[in-house]
CSV table of C-alpha atoms in Angstrom, one decimal:
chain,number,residue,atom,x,y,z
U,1,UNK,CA,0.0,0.0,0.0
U,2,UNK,CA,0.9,3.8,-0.9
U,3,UNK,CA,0.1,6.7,0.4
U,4,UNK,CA,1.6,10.3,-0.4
U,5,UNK,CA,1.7,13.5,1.3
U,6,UNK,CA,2.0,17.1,0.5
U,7,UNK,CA,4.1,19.2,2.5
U,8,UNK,CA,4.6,22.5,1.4
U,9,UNK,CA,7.6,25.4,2.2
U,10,UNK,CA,8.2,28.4,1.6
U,11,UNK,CA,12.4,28.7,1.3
U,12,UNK,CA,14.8,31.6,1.1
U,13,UNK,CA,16.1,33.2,-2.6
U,14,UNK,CA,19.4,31.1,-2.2
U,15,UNK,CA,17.3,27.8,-1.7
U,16,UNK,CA,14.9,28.5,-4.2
U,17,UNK,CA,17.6,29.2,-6.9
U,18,UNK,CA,19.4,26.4,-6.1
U,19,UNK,CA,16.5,23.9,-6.9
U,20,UNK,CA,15.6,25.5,-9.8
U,21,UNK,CA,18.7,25.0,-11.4
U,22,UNK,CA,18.2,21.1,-10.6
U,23,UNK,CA,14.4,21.4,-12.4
U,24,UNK,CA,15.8,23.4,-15.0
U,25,UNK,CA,18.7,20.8,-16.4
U,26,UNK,CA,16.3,17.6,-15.1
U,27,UNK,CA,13.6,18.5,-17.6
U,28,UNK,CA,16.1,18.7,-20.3
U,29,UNK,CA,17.4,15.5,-19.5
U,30,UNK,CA,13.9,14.1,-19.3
U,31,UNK,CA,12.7,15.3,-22.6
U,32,UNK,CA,16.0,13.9,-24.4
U,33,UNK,CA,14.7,10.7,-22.5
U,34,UNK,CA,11.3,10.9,-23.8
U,35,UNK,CA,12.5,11.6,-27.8
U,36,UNK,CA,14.8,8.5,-27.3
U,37,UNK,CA,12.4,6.5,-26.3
U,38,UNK,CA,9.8,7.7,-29.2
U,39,UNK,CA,12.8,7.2,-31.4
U,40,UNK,CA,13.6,3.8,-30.9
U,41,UNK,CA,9.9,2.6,-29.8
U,42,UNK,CA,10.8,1.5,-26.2
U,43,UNK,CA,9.1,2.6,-22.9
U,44,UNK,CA,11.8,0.6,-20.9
U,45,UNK,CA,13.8,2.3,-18.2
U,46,UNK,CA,16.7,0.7,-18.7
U,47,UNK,CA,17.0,0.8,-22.6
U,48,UNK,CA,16.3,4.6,-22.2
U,49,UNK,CA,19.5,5.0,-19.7
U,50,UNK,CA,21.6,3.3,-21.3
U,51,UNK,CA,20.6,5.2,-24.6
U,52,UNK,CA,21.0,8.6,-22.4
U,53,UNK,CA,23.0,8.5,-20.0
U,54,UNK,CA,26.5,9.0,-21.3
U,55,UNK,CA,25.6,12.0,-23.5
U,56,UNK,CA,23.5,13.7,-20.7
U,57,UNK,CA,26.2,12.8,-18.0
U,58,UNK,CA,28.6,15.0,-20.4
U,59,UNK,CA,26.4,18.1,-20.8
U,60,UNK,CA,25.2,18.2,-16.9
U,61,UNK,CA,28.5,17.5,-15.6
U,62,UNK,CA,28.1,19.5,-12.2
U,63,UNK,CA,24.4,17.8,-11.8
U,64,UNK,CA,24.5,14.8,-9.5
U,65,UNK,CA,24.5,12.1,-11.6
U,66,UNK,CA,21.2,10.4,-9.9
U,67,UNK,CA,18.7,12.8,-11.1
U,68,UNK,CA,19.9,11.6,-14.9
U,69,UNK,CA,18.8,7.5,-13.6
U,70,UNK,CA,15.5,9.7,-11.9
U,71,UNK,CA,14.4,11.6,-14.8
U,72,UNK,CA,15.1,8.2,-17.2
U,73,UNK,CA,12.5,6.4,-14.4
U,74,UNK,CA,10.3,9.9,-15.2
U,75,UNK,CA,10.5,9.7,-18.9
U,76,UNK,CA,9.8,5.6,-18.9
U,77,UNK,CA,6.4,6.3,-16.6
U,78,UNK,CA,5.4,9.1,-19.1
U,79,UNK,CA,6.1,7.0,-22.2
U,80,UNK,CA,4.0,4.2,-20.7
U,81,UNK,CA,1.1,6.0,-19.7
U,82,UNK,CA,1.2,7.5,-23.2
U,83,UNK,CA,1.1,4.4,-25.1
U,84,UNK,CA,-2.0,3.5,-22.9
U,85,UNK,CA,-3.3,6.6,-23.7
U,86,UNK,CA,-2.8,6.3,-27.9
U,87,UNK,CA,-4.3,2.2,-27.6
U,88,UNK,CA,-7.2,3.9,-26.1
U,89,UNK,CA,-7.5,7.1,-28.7
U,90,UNK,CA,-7.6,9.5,-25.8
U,91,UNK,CA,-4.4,11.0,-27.0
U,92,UNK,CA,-4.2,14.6,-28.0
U,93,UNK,CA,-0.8,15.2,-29.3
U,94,UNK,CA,1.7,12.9,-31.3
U,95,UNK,CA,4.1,12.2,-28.2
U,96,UNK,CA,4.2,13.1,-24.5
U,97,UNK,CA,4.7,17.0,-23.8
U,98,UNK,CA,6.4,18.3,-20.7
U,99,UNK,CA,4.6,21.2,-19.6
U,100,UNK,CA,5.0,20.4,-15.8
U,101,UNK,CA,7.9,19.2,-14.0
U,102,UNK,CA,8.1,17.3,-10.6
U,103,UNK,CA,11.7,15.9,-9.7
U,104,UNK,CA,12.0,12.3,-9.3
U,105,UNK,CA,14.1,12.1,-5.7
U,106,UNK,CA,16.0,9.0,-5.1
U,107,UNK,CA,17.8,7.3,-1.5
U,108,UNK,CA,21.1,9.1,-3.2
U,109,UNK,CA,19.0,12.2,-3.5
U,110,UNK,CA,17.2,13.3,-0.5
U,111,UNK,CA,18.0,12.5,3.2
U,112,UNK,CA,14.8,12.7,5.9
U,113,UNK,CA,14.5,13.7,9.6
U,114,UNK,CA,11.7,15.2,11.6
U,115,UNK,CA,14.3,18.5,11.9
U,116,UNK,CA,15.0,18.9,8.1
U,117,UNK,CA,15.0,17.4,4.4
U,118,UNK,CA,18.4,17.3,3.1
U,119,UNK,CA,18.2,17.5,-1.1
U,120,UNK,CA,21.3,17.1,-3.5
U,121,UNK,CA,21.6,20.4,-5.8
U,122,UNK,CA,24.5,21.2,-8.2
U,123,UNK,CA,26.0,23.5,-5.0
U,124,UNK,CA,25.9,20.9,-2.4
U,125,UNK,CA,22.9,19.7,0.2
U,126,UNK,CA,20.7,22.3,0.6
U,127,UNK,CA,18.4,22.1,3.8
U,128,UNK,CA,14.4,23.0,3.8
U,129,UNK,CA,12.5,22.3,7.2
U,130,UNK,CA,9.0,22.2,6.6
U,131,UNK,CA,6.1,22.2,9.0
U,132,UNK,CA,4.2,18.6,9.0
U,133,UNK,CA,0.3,18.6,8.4
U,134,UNK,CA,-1.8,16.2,10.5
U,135,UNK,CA,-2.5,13.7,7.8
U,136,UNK,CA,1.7,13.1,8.2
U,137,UNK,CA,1.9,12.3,11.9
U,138,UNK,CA,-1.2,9.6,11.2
U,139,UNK,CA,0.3,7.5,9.2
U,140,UNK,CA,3.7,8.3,10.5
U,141,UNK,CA,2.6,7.0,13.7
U,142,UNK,CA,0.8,4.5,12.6
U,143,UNK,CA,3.2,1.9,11.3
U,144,UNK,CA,3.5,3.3,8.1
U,145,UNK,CA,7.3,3.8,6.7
U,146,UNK,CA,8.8,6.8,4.8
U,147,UNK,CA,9.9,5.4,1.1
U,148,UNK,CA,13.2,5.8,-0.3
U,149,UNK,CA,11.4,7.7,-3.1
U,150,UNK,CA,10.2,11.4,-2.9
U,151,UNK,CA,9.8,14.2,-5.6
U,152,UNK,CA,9.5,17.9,-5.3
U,153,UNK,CA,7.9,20.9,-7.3
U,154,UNK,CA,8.5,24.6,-7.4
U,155,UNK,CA,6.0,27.2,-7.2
U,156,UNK,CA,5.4,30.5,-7.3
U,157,UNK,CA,6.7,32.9,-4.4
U,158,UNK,CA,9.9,30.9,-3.4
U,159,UNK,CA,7.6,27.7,-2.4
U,160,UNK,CA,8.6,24.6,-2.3
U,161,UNK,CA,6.0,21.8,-3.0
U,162,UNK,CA,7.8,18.3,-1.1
U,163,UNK,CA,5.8,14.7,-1.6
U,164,UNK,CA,6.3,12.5,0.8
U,165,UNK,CA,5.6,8.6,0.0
U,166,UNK,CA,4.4,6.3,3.0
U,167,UNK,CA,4.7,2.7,2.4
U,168,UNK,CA,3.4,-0.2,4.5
U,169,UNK,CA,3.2,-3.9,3.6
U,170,UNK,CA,-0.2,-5.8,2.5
U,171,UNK,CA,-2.0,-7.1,5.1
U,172,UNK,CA,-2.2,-11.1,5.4
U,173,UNK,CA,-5.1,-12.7,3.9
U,174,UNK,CA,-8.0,-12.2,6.4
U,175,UNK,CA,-9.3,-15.4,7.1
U,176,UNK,CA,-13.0,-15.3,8.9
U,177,UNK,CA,-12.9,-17.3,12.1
U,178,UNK,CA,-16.8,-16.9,12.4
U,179,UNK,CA,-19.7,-14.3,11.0
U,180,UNK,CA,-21.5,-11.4,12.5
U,181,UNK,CA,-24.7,-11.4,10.9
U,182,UNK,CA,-26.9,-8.0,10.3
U,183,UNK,CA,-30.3,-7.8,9.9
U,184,UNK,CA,-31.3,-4.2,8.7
U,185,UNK,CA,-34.9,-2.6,9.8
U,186,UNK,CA,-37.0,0.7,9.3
U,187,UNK,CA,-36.0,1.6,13.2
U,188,UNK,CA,-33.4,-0.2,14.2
U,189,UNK,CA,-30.3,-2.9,13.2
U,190,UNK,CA,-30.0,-6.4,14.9
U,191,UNK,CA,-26.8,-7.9,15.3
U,192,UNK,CA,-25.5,-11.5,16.3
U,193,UNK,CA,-22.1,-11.1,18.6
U,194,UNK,CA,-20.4,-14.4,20.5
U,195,UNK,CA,-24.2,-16.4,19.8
U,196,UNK,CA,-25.9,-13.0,21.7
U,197,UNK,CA,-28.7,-11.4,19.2
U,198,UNK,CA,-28.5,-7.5,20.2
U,199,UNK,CA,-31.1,-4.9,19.0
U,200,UNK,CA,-29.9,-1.1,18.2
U,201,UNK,CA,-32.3,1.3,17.8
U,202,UNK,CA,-31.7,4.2,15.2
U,203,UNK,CA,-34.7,6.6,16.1
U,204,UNK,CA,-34.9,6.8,12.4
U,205,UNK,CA,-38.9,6.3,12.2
U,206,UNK,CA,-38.7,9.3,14.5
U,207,UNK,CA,-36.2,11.2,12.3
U,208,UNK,CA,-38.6,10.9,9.6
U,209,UNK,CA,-41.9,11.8,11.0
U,210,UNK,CA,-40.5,14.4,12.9
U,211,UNK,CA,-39.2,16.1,9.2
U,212,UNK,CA,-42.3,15.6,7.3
U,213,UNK,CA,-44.8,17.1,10.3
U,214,UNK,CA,-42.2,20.3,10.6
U,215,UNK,CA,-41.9,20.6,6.6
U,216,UNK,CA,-45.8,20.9,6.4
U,217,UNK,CA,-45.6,23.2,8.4
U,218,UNK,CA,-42.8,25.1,6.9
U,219,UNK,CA,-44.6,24.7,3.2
U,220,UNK,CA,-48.4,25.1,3.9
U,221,UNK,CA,-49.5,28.3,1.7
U,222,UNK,CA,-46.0,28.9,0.4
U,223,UNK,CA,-44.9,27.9,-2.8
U,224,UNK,CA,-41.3,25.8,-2.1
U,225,UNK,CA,-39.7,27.6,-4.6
U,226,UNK,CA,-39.7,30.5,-1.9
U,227,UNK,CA,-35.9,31.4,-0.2
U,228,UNK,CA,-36.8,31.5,3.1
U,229,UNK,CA,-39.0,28.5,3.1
U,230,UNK,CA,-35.4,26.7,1.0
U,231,UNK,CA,-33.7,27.8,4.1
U,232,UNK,CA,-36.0,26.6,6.9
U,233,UNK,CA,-36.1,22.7,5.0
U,234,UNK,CA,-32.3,22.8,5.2
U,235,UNK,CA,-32.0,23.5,8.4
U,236,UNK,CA,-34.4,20.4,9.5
U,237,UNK,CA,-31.3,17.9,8.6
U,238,UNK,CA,-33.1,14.8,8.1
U,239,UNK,CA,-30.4,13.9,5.2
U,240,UNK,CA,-27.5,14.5,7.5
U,241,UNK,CA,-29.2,12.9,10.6
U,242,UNK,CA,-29.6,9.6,8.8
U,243,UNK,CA,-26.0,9.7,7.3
U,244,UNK,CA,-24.5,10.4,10.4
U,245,UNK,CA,-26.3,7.3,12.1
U,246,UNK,CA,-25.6,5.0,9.1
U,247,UNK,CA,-21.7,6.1,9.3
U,248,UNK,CA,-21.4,5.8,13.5
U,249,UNK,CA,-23.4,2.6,12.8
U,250,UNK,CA,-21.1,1.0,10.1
U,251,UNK,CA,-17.9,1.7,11.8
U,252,UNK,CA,-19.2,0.2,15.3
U,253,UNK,CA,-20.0,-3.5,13.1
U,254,UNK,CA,-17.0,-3.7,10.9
U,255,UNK,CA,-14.6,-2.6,14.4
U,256,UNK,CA,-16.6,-5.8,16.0
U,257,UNK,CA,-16.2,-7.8,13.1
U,258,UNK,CA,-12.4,-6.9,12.2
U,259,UNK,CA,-11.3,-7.4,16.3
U,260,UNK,CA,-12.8,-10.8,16.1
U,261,UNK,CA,-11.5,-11.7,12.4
U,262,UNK,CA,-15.3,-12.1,12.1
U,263,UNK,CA,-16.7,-11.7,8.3
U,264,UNK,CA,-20.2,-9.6,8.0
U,265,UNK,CA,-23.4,-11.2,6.4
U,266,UNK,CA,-26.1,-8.8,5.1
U,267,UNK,CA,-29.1,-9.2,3.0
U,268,UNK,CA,-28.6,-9.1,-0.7
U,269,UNK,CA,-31.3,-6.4,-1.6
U,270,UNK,CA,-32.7,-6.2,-4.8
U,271,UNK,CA,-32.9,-2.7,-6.2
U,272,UNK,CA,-35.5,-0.9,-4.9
U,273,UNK,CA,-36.4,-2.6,-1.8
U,274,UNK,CA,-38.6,0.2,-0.1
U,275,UNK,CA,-40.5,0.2,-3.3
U,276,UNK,CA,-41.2,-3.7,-3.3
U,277,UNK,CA,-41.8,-3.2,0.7
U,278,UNK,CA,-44.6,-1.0,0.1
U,279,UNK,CA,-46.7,-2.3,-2.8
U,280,UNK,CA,-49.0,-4.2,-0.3
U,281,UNK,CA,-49.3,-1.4,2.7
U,282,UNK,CA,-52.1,0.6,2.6
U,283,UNK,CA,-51.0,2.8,5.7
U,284,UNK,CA,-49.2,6.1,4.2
U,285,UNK,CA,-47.6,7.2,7.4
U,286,UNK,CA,-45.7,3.1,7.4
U,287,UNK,CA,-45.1,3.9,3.4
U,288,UNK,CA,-43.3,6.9,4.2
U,289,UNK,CA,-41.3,5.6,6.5
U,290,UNK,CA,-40.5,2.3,4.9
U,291,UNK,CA,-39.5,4.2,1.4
U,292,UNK,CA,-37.7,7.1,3.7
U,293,UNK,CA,-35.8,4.4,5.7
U,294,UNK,CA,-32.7,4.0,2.9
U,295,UNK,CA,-32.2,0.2,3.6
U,296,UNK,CA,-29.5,0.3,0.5
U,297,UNK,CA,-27.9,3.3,2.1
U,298,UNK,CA,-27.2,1.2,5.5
U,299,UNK,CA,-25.9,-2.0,3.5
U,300,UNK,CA,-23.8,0.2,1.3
U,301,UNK,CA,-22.3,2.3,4.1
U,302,UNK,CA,-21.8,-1.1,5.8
U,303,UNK,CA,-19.6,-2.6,2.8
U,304,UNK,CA,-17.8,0.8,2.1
U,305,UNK,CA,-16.5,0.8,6.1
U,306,UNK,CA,-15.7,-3.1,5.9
U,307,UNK,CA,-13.9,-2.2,2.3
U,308,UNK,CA,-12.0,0.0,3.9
U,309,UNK,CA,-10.9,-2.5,7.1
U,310,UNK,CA,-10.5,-5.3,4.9
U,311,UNK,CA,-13.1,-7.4,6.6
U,312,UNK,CA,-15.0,-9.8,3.8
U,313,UNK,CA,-19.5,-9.0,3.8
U,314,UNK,CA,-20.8,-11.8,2.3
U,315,UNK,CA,-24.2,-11.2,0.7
U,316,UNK,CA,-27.4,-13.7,0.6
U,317,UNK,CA,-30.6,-14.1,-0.3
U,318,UNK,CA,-33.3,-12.4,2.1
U,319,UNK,CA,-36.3,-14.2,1.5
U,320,UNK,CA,-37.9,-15.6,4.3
U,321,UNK,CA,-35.5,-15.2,6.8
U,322,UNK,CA,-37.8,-13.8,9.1
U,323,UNK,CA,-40.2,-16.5,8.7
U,324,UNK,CA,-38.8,-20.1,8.7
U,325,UNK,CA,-37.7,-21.5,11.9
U,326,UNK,CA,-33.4,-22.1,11.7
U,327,UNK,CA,-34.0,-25.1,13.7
U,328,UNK,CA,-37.1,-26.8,12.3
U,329,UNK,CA,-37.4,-25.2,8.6
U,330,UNK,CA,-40.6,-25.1,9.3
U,331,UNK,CA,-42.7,-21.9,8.6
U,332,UNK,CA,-43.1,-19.9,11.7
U,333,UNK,CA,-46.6,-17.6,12.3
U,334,UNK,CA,-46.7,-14.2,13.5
U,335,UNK,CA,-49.5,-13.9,16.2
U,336,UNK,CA,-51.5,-10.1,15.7
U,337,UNK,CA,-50.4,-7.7,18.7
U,338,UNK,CA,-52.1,-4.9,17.4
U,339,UNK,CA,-48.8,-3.1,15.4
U,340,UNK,CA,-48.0,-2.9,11.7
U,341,UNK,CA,-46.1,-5.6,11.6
U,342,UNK,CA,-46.4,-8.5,14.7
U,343,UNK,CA,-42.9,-9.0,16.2
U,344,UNK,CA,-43.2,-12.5,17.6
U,345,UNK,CA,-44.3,-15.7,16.0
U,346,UNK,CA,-44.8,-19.2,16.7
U,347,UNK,CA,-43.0,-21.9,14.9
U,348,UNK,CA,-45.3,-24.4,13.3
U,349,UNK,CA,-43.5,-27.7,14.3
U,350,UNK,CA,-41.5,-27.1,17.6
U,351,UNK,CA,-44.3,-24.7,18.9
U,352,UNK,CA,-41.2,-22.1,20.5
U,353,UNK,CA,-42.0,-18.5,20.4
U,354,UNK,CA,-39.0,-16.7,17.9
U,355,UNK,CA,-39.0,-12.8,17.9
U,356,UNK,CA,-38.6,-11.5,14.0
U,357,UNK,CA,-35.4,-9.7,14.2
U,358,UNK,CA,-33.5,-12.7,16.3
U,359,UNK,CA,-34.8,-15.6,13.9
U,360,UNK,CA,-33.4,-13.4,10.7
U,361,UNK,CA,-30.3,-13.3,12.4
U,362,UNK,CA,-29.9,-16.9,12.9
U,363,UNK,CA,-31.1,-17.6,9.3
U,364,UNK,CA,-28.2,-15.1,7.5
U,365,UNK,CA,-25.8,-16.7,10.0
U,366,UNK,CA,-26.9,-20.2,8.5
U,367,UNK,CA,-26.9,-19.3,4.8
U,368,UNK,CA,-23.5,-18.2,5.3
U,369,UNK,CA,-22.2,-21.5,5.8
U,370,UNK,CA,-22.3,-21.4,9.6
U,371,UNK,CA,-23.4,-24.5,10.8
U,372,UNK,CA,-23.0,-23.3,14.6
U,373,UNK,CA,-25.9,-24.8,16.7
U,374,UNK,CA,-29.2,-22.6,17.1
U,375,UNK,CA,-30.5,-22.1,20.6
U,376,UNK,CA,-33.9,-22.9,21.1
U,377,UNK,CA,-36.9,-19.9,21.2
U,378,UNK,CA,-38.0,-19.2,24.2
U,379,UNK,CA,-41.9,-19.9,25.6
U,380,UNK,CA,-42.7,-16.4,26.6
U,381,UNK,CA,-43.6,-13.9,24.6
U,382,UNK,CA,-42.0,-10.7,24.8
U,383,UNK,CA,-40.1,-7.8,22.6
U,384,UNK,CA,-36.5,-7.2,23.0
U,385,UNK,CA,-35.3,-4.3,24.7
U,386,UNK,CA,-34.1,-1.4,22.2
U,387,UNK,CA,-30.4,0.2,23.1
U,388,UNK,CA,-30.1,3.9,22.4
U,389,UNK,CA,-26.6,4.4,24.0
U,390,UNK,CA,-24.7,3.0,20.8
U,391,UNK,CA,-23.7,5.8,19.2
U,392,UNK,CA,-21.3,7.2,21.7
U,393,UNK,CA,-19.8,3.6,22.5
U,394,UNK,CA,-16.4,1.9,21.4
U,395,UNK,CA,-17.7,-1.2,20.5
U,396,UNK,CA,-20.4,-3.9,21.2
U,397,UNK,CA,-18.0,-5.7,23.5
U,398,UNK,CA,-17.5,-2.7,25.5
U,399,UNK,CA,-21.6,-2.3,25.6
U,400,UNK,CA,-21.9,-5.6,26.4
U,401,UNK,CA,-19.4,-5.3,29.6
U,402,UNK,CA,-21.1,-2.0,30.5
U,403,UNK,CA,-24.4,-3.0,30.2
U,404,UNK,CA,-25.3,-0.2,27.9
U,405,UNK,CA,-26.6,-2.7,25.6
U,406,UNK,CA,-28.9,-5.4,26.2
U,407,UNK,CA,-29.4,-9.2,25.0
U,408,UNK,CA,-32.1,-9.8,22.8
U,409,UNK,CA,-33.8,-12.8,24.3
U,410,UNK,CA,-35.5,-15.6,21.4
């Protein structure tokens, strides 16, 4: 992995003069580089410098001599990415122009400390010491190691543009020990930790009502198109309220799933779900919030934080999980409490009570390939407990151990 970063300086006149007489005589050299290689039909760095590099070592004899093997490496890159460019017709011009100039920087070149860059010139080392940004003491402190390779560009004003190239090794092969399964809903988002089904509520059916009762108001007798009525709908924030729940949300599974080599098992919805959701519900408030809820959003926030950790989301089908027992496979019946949508249903064959969101769980877990044994539903019925304090918490584990989250029971 690769990661660069920009440090910029402003130098003295002496400084400043002295590197532009490096940039001056390296774009020279890499433009001779670049006609050889037109010439003789080569984008290899090593057939370009040992076509160069006698005849440019004799016209910049006071130049260290690496900057000639740099700007061969430079003109090879450009070449390359040209020819790519010509198979594809996306170039503009008949071979590669040098209009800007950054100067390649070998180990030979450049020397780096935390007090000062040291950088070869024709007059000797000359010293810049530049102020780090915040992005540089991350990865600096965070295993990542400074390259051997760096490059610099002048700009206006005596400043100094200096890239900086972090390296750190691929991580090993992640290799799921188990699955975290996650079963997305219009309020909330279950999730299986250690065998333990855990409910967290998002407040999003809240979120949403509370948005559209405030914009009528906002709206009623004025036409939308109005500034001031613009200005009031902005500052309601349902759009950034949601995101900001979806991000905390996404981060809190894939840090679970990641500190327990765990791999994350979602729901692979079709396109469109709250559309398909809502064909058959007559209720308008329940439509709005089922089509307002942004199911996709969640899953897709989901795979972009586990992307970005490296953790592995396998996807599978969603039908039925909610309604076929994982120990029976045998079709389980929601009893009517009176909501929307009944929460707790009796399995046909085993006659155990299983609450919706915990029986999903257990059902993704299973179509993922874990064969883990399945506890049995409890006789009671009863809903789960919802969790609100999530969102300011490390991780499940440490809600678990605080008791700011509590066990779903089946």
């Amino acid at each position: 992995m690769e990661r660069t970063v920009k440090l910029r300086v402003k130098v003295d006149y002496a400084t400043y003069s002295a590197l532009k007489e490096v940039e001056e005589e390296y774009r020279e050299v890499l433009e001779e580089a670049i006609n050889y290689g037109l010439v003789n039909k080569t984008t290899s760095f090593t057939r370009v410098k040992a076509g160069v590099y006698k005849t440019e070592r004799e016209k910049h004899k006071d130049l260290p001599s690496h900057y000639i093997y740099t700007a061969c490496e430079d003109a090879s890159e450009r070449l390359d990415s040209f020819e790519k460019l010509k198979k594809r017709g996306r170039s503009y011009t008949e071979k590669p122009s040098v209009r800007k100039v950054t100067v390649h920087l070998d180990d030979h070149l450049w020397k780096f400390s935390l007090d000062t860059i040291s950088i070869s010139t024709k007059k000797g080392r000359i010293l810049i010491s530049p102020t780090f940004p915040k992005i540089f003491w991350r990865y600096y402190n965070k295993g990542w190691r400074i390259a051997s390779e760096a490059r610099f560009k002048l700009l206006k004003g005596n400043v100094v543009e200096f890239y900086v190239i972090f390296k750190k090794d691929e991580p090993k092969p992640y290799e799921p020990k188990g699955f975290i399964p996650v079963d997305l809903n219009e309020n909330s988002v279950s999730v299986l930790v250690d065998g333990k089904p855990m409910l967290l509520e998002t407040n999003t059916k809240k979120i949403t009502l509370g948005y559209e009762y405030r914009r009528k108001l906002t709206i009623t007798g004025k036409s939308t198109k109005d500034r001031e009525v613009r200005r009031k709908l902005k500052r309601l924030r349902e759009r950034d309220k949601k995101v900001d729940i979806r991000r905390k949300l996404a981060k809190l599974i894939v840090i679970e799933a990641f500190e327990s080599m765990s791999a994350i098992v979602l729901e692979d919805l079709p396109r469109r779900t709250p559309e398909h959701m809502i064909k058959d519900v007559k209720d308008k408030q329940l439509r709005l919030r089922i089509y307002r809820s942004a199911f996709s959003s969640m899953k897709n926030a989901i795979i972009e934080k586990a992307r970005e950790f490296g953790v592995p989301v396998v996807l599978v089908n969603p039908s039925y999980t909610s309604t076929v027992c994982p120990i029976h496979g045998a079709k389980i019946v929601y009893q009517l409490d009176g909501g929307d949508a009944p929460r707790v249903g009796v399995c046909e064959k085993g006659r155990e009570l299983w609450h919706r969101d915990v029986v999903a769980l257990y059902n993704l877990r299973k179509r993922a390939g874990d064969v883990s044994p399945v506890p049995l539903g409890s006789k009671e019925s009863h809903d789960p407990p919802t969790v609100s304090g999530w969102l300011r918490a490390k991780s499940l584990h440490s809600i678990m151990i605080e008791d700011k989250m509590s066990e779903m029971k089946v």
